[in-house]
Amino acid sequence: MSEVEAKDIIVNDSKSKAIIQELEEVIMPENEERVVAIDRISRTVKGGRRIRFRALVVVGNRAGQVGVGLAKGTDVQTAIAKAKNEAAKTTITVPMYKGTIHHQVEATFEKTKVILKPAPEGHSIIAGASVRAVVELAGINNIVSKAIGSSSPINTASATFLALKNLIKSPYRRS
């Protein structure tokens, strides 16, 4: 019997499936979501204005996985659900070292520039609301940030997401 067949037998057992599910829940925590912004937007059409809602949602598991989603819907619940699905699709893995990032990184999204700097243990998160949401749900506990330019929550969250995406795992540190 080959290794592949042995693995298939183990997984097909109902008790083993339950144990594997429990282990996955412990190892990979469930995603947490945070609604950063909800905006009422309107467009003018023949006969009046059409009102819709735009939602910005951050999804993360506080263990290195984070995603940002922006979506519109006819009501608030629809917009949030769409944004949550988009955030789940754009999830990235963030390299971390002792609860912070490996090196300073900056990113620009439209007119907003975000600078993220590593901080020593016990320093906590120094950040604005939308930057804090992305960083906390990524699982980073100690970081210093500065947002320069536009203070739009959409731009700052997107710039933070791009900055975390641009992080590289340092070859000089072990994580």
CSV table of C-alpha atoms in Angstrom, one decimal:
chain,number,residue,atom,x,y,z
A,1,MET,CA,0.0,0.0,0.0
A,2,SER,CA,1.5,3.4,-1.0
A,3,GLU,CA,1.6,6.5,1.2
A,4,VAL,CA,-1.2,8.2,-0.8
A,5,GLU,CA,-3.6,5.2,-0.2
A,6,ALA,CA,-2.7,5.2,3.5
A,7,LYS,CA,-3.5,9.0,3.8
A,8,ASP,CA,-6.8,8.4,2.0
A,9,ILE,CA,-7.8,5.7,4.5
A,10,ILE,CA,-7.0,7.9,7.5
A,11,VAL,CA,-9.0,10.8,6.1
A,12,ASN,CA,-12.0,8.7,5.2
A,13,ASP,CA,-12.4,7.6,8.8
A,14,SER,CA,-15.1,9.7,10.5
A,15,LYS,CA,-13.2,10.0,13.8
A,16,SER,CA,-10.1,11.2,12.0
A,17,LYS,CA,-12.1,13.7,10.0
A,18,ALA,CA,-13.4,15.2,13.3
A,19,ILE,CA,-9.9,15.3,14.8
A,20,ILE,CA,-8.5,17.0,11.6
A,21,GLN,CA,-11.3,19.6,11.7
A,22,GLU,CA,-10.6,20.4,15.4
A,23,LEU,CA,-6.9,20.8,14.7
A,24,GLU,CA,-7.6,23.1,11.7
A,25,GLU,CA,-9.7,25.3,13.9
A,26,VAL,CA,-7.0,25.5,16.6
A,27,ILE,CA,-4.1,26.0,14.1
A,28,MET,CA,-5.9,28.3,11.6
A,29,PRO,CA,-8.2,30.6,13.6
A,30,GLU,CA,-11.5,31.7,12.1
A,31,ASN,CA,-11.5,34.9,10.1
A,32,GLU,CA,-12.7,38.0,12.0
A,33,GLU,CA,-14.3,40.9,10.1
A,34,ARG,CA,-14.3,44.6,10.8
A,35,VAL,CA,-16.5,47.2,9.0
A,36,VAL,CA,-14.2,50.2,8.6
A,37,ALA,CA,-16.5,52.6,6.7
A,38,ILE,CA,-20.1,52.7,5.4
A,39,ASP,CA,-20.9,55.6,3.0
A,40,ARG,CA,-24.2,56.6,1.4
A,41,ILE,CA,-23.6,57.4,-2.2
A,42,SER,CA,-26.1,58.6,-4.8
A,43,ARG,CA,-26.3,59.1,-8.5
A,44,THR,CA,-28.6,61.3,-10.3
A,45,VAL,CA,-30.9,59.6,-12.8
A,46,LYS,CA,-34.0,60.7,-14.7
A,47,GLY,CA,-36.7,61.3,-12.1
A,48,GLY,CA,-34.4,61.9,-9.0
A,49,ARG,CA,-31.5,60.3,-7.2
A,50,ARG,CA,-30.7,56.7,-6.8
A,51,ILE,CA,-29.3,55.9,-3.3
A,52,ARG,CA,-26.8,53.1,-2.7
A,53,PHE,CA,-24.3,52.1,0.0
A,54,ARG,CA,-20.6,51.5,-0.1
A,55,ALA,CA,-18.8,49.4,2.5
A,56,LEU,CA,-15.2,48.9,3.4
A,57,VAL,CA,-14.5,45.7,5.2
A,58,VAL,CA,-11.3,44.2,6.6
A,59,VAL,CA,-11.0,40.4,7.1
A,60,GLY,CA,-8.2,38.7,9.0
A,61,ASN,CA,-7.4,35.8,11.4
A,62,ARG,CA,-4.9,37.7,13.6
A,63,ALA,CA,-2.3,35.1,12.6
A,64,GLY,CA,-0.8,36.7,9.5
A,65,GLN,CA,-3.7,36.6,7.1
A,66,VAL,CA,-5.5,39.8,6.1
A,67,GLY,CA,-7.7,41.1,3.2
A,68,VAL,CA,-9.5,44.3,2.3
A,69,GLY,CA,-12.7,44.6,0.4
A,70,LEU,CA,-14.8,47.5,-1.0
A,71,ALA,CA,-18.2,46.9,-2.5
A,72,LYS,CA,-21.5,48.7,-3.2
A,73,GLY,CA,-25.1,47.5,-2.6
A,74,THR,CA,-28.7,48.7,-2.6
A,75,ASP,CA,-28.8,48.3,1.2
A,76,VAL,CA,-26.2,48.2,4.0
A,77,GLN,CA,-26.3,44.4,4.6
A,78,THR,CA,-25.8,43.7,0.9
A,79,ALA,CA,-22.8,46.1,0.6
A,80,ILE,CA,-21.2,44.6,3.7
A,81,ALA,CA,-21.7,41.0,2.5
A,82,LYS,CA,-20.2,41.8,-0.9
A,83,ALA,CA,-17.2,43.6,0.7
A,84,LYS,CA,-16.6,40.7,3.0
A,85,ASN,CA,-16.5,38.3,0.1
A,86,GLU,CA,-14.1,40.5,-1.8
A,87,ALA,CA,-11.9,40.8,1.2
A,88,ALA,CA,-11.8,37.0,1.6
A,89,LYS,CA,-10.7,36.7,-2.0
A,90,THR,CA,-7.9,39.3,-1.7
A,91,THR,CA,-6.4,37.7,1.5
A,92,ILE,CA,-2.6,37.8,1.7
A,93,THR,CA,-0.1,36.4,4.2
A,94,VAL,CA,2.0,39.0,6.2
A,95,PRO,CA,5.5,38.0,7.3
A,96,MET,CA,6.0,38.9,11.0
A,97,TYR,CA,8.7,38.7,13.5
A,98,LYS,CA,8.0,38.8,17.3
A,99,GLY,CA,4.6,40.5,16.8
A,100,THR,CA,5.9,43.2,14.4
A,101,ILE,CA,7.1,43.6,10.8
A,102,HIS,CA,10.6,42.8,9.6
A,103,HIS,CA,11.5,46.3,8.2
A,104,GLN,CA,10.1,49.7,7.5
A,105,VAL,CA,7.8,49.8,4.5
A,106,GLU,CA,5.8,52.5,2.7
A,107,ALA,CA,3.1,52.4,0.0
A,108,THR,CA,1.0,55.0,-1.8
A,109,PHE,CA,-2.6,54.5,-2.9
A,110,GLU,CA,-4.0,57.5,-4.9
A,111,LYS,CA,-3.1,60.6,-2.8
A,112,THR,CA,-2.4,58.7,0.5
A,113,LYS,CA,1.0,57.5,1.6
A,114,VAL,CA,1.3,55.2,4.6
A,115,ILE,CA,4.6,54.5,6.4
A,116,LEU,CA,4.8,51.4,8.6
A,117,LYS,CA,7.7,51.0,11.0
A,118,PRO,CA,8.5,48.0,13.3
A,119,ALA,CA,8.3,48.7,17.0
A,120,PRO,CA,9.8,46.9,20.0
A,121,GLU,CA,7.7,44.5,22.0
A,122,GLY,CA,5.3,46.1,24.4
A,123,HIS,CA,5.0,49.3,22.3
A,124,SER,CA,1.5,48.4,21.0
A,125,ILE,CA,-0.1,49.8,17.8
A,126,ILE,CA,0.2,53.5,17.1
A,127,ALA,CA,-2.1,54.1,14.1
A,128,GLY,CA,-5.3,55.7,12.9
A,129,ALA,CA,-8.6,53.9,12.6
A,130,SER,CA,-8.4,52.3,9.2
A,131,VAL,CA,-4.7,51.5,9.5
A,132,ARG,CA,-5.3,50.0,12.9
A,133,ALA,CA,-8.0,47.8,11.6
A,134,VAL,CA,-5.8,46.3,8.9
A,135,VAL,CA,-2.8,45.8,11.1
A,136,GLU,CA,-4.7,44.4,14.1
A,137,LEU,CA,-6.6,41.8,12.0
A,138,ALA,CA,-3.2,40.8,10.4
A,139,GLY,CA,-2.0,39.9,13.9
A,140,ILE,CA,0.6,42.6,14.3
A,141,ASN,CA,0.8,43.8,17.9
A,142,ASN,CA,3.6,46.4,17.8
A,143,ILE,CA,3.9,48.9,15.0
A,144,VAL,CA,4.2,52.6,14.4
A,145,SER,CA,2.4,54.1,11.4
A,146,LYS,CA,2.0,57.5,9.7
A,147,ALA,CA,-0.5,58.4,7.0
A,148,ILE,CA,0.4,61.4,4.9
A,149,GLY,CA,-2.0,63.0,2.4
A,150,SER,CA,-5.7,62.2,2.1
A,151,SER,CA,-7.3,60.9,5.3
A,152,SER,CA,-10.0,58.9,3.4
A,153,PRO,CA,-10.5,55.6,5.2
A,154,ILE,CA,-10.7,53.8,1.8
A,155,ASN,CA,-7.3,55.2,0.7
A,156,THR,CA,-5.6,54.7,4.0
A,157,ALA,CA,-6.8,51.0,4.3
A,158,SER,CA,-5.8,50.3,0.7
A,159,ALA,CA,-2.4,51.9,1.2
A,160,THR,CA,-1.8,49.9,4.4
A,161,PHE,CA,-2.8,46.7,2.6
A,162,LEU,CA,-0.4,47.5,-0.3
A,163,ALA,CA,2.4,48.2,2.3
A,164,LEU,CA,1.9,44.9,4.0
A,165,LYS,CA,1.8,43.2,0.6
A,166,ASN,CA,5.2,44.8,-0.2
A,167,LEU,CA,6.8,43.4,2.9
A,168,ILE,CA,9.6,40.9,2.3
A,169,LYS,CA,10.7,38.3,4.8
A,170,SER,CA,14.1,39.3,5.9
A,171,PRO,CA,16.9,36.7,5.4
A,172,TYR,CA,18.7,38.0,8.5
A,173,ARG,CA,15.9,37.3,11.0
A,174,ARG,CA,14.4,34.0,12.0
A,175,SER,CA,10.6,33.9,12.5
